[in-house]
């Protein structure tokens, strides 16, 4: 810290610093998007619109919360920060394959964040939700261009990242490291980037057509000019369902690393997890998007066919879950803050995953779709699960990144407040969703009976605010004056702990290139 | 008024004219609730097994000393394959079971009874309009109890979605497309239909009452509405 030079960070090509830049950017986005969430919850305090009853600002807050959380926090946090910081260290490489392209990606990401923030300040802010469905997004006075250009920049950044990491993982592993010796996290990053590479161009083309329709007078989505409103939704979800796995996969990967290390146990049935779980998700991810269009008048056969493929998602996810649960079996668990978050993730995943089953069933979705039920479901399975996984990973690799430990009393209290708070926020939403409370509502005067549930949810959000403040405090405090960490603080067997100092210098590994033995695995605790 | 006579003609046998789709298992929405109950049970069982399993292991396998290591099993090839195929088979069995149940009710949802009464629904930013096809246009949906109702829906401006939670139905209304759904009110009562697809500033204020009334009352109401509609067209013509 003493010899900090700003230019060293701006012009850095070191994957670890690029990773930390991603972390700073995505946590900043998380902070702003979190404020939007608080604003939304305060708006729901009463049926007529709570503290601030301005529907326009409410709609912009919804847009910003969704877009920023998914595109600027979850995806860059997992595939930007964790992937950058950890993949080269875990596979024993000295950097990524194309370090300068890597630096370019992170600055594209920052440009996108700036663009997204500007969109909050213009007078005609985007009120199009993160999904940007036409014709609304085309006819609204709200600004759609910022949305489109933000997606372009992030997409470009992710495609560059995808190429970079696929090459790195395929060609730059340590001498002797076979595919079956890679960390599960590395596999999940590989899976996430395969999905990004295949599907981002589809999203980019969809939003580009939107831009053309709105500002250049084309008619891709305008039926009066021969277009089709549903084309956009099909293209959008053809990317955005796989995007759920771009988030879910690395979030699972982080959990496998934290849990196997803190449980000092080998991953249960590694190959089923990788070849059944990760590969299965990649294969199925492109055949299920219609579950987002169950109520959009799609042909019956398509709604039924994709109900089956969507239900079958339970097979790869189930295999990963069994491996995750099995890693606790006959383990020797020590609990730190990271492990608390990881254990909480198991419950968030369970609730979120299981509530996805009725939503996968077309006929049940005809009632549950577009309600608070689906809102609660995807918060549990994607938003909360992945956020808790990211937090778990931050506490776990904090000693690696800073040489200090962030575990402290505020960190632990913060965890419990966060866990209790999110449960309080989203459980009531399942209940009122089942009874027909629609999502994205600024007011709900036609459903006055739901008021106490909304108030409970808002109270939960306030608890989370306190938890988050403690959490952020524990990181800042830990980085500055946390207790010094041991070299391999959690006594892991993974390369980033066994072969690199904490924090690692340029080039990662002092002395010779790392090499691994034939029987080596990163989960080799039992000897 | 021939359309009115047609309405009267179906009014009498209506109480007994339960749609064929409803013959087994009651109305679609009561079948929905039944299926939902099954699925909920399925979820709770899986959730409790995995939830308690995780909790138990979290307590049972705490390290006794800092040097403790886990002794998780190293699977043989056969065990590894078994631990992949067996769970996959169980999950798939449950998936196909649920898919079959879901499909059969979906078929009910997507085949309206032939004797259904049809009402045109248009979603505007930000209100609903119900057109009974005989000159009667309302902003409140009134339906007779026991008579299946098909809503044929579209929108001239942006996408809306007609969500009628009471009857467990929902379908989007889109410019350039016509979508449909059907439901049947099994008892008199008032409920609310709301827009469930984000459509702008007053999205959450886009709702209408849906009132189910006994058939006789419905027809009396319809008759007066028709008379009213005719009077206004006559006077505007005159
Ligand atoms: Cu999806
Ligand atoms: Cu609407």
CSV table of N, CA, C and O and ligand atoms in Angstrom, one decimal, chain A residues 237 240-242 244-245 285 288-292 310 377, ligand 1:
chain,number,residue,atom,x,y,z
A,237,UNK,N,-34.3,-13.6,-24.6
A,237,UNK,CA,-34.2,-14.7,-23.7
A,237,UNK,C,-33.3,-15.8,-24.2
A,237,UNK,O,-32.8,-16.7,-23.4
A,240,UNK,N,-30.5,-14.4,-22.5
A,240,UNK,CA,-30.6,-14.1,-21.1
A,240,UNK,C,-30.9,-15.3,-20.2
A,240,UNK,O,-30.7,-15.3,-19.0
A,241,UNK,N,-31.5,-16.4,-20.8
A,241,UNK,CA,-31.6,-17.6,-19.9
A,241,UNK,C,-30.2,-18.2,-19.7
A,241,UNK,O,-29.8,-18.4,-18.6
A,242,UNK,N,-29.4,-18.4,-20.8
A,242,UNK,CA,-28.0,-18.9,-20.6
A,242,UNK,C,-27.3,-17.9,-19.6
A,242,UNK,O,-26.4,-18.4,-18.8
A,244,UNK,N,-28.2,-16.7,-17.0
A,244,UNK,CA,-28.4,-17.2,-15.7
A,244,UNK,C,-27.3,-18.1,-15.3
A,244,UNK,O,-26.8,-18.2,-14.1
A,245,UNK,N,-26.9,-19.0,-16.2
A,245,UNK,CA,-25.9,-19.9,-15.9
A,245,UNK,C,-24.5,-19.3,-16.0
A,245,UNK,O,-23.5,-19.8,-15.4
A,285,UNK,N,-28.8,-25.2,-21.8
A,285,UNK,CA,-29.1,-23.8,-21.6
A,285,UNK,C,-29.8,-23.1,-22.8
A,285,UNK,O,-30.6,-22.1,-22.6
A,288,UNK,N,-34.3,-23.7,-23.5
A,288,UNK,CA,-35.3,-23.5,-22.5
A,288,UNK,C,-35.9,-22.1,-22.4
A,288,UNK,O,-36.7,-21.8,-21.5
A,289,UNK,N,-35.4,-21.2,-23.4
A,289,UNK,CA,-35.8,-19.8,-23.2
A,289,UNK,C,-37.3,-19.5,-23.2
A,289,UNK,O,-37.7,-18.5,-22.7
A,290,UNK,N,-38.1,-20.4,-23.8
A,290,UNK,CA,-39.5,-20.2,-24.0
A,290,UNK,C,-40.2,-20.1,-22.6
A,290,UNK,O,-41.3,-19.6,-22.5
A,291,UNK,N,-39.5,-20.7,-21.6
A,291,UNK,CA,-40.2,-20.5,-20.2
A,291,UNK,C,-40.3,-19.1,-19.8
A,291,UNK,O,-41.1,-18.8,-18.9
A,292,UNK,N,-39.6,-18.2,-20.5
A,292,UNK,CA,-39.9,-16.8,-20.2
A,292,UNK,C,-41.0,-16.2,-21.0
A,292,UNK,O,-41.4,-15.1,-20.9
A,310,UNK,N,-37.0,-27.5,-19.7
A,310,UNK,CA,-36.8,-26.7,-18.5
A,310,UNK,C,-36.7,-27.6,-17.3
A,310,UNK,O,-35.9,-27.4,-16.4
A,377,UNK,N,-38.5,-16.0,-6.6
A,377,UNK,CA,-37.8,-17.2,-7.1
A,377,UNK,C,-36.4,-16.8,-7.6
A,377,UNK,O,-35.4,-17.3,-7.3
C,1,LIG,CU1,-34.8,-18.8,-17.8
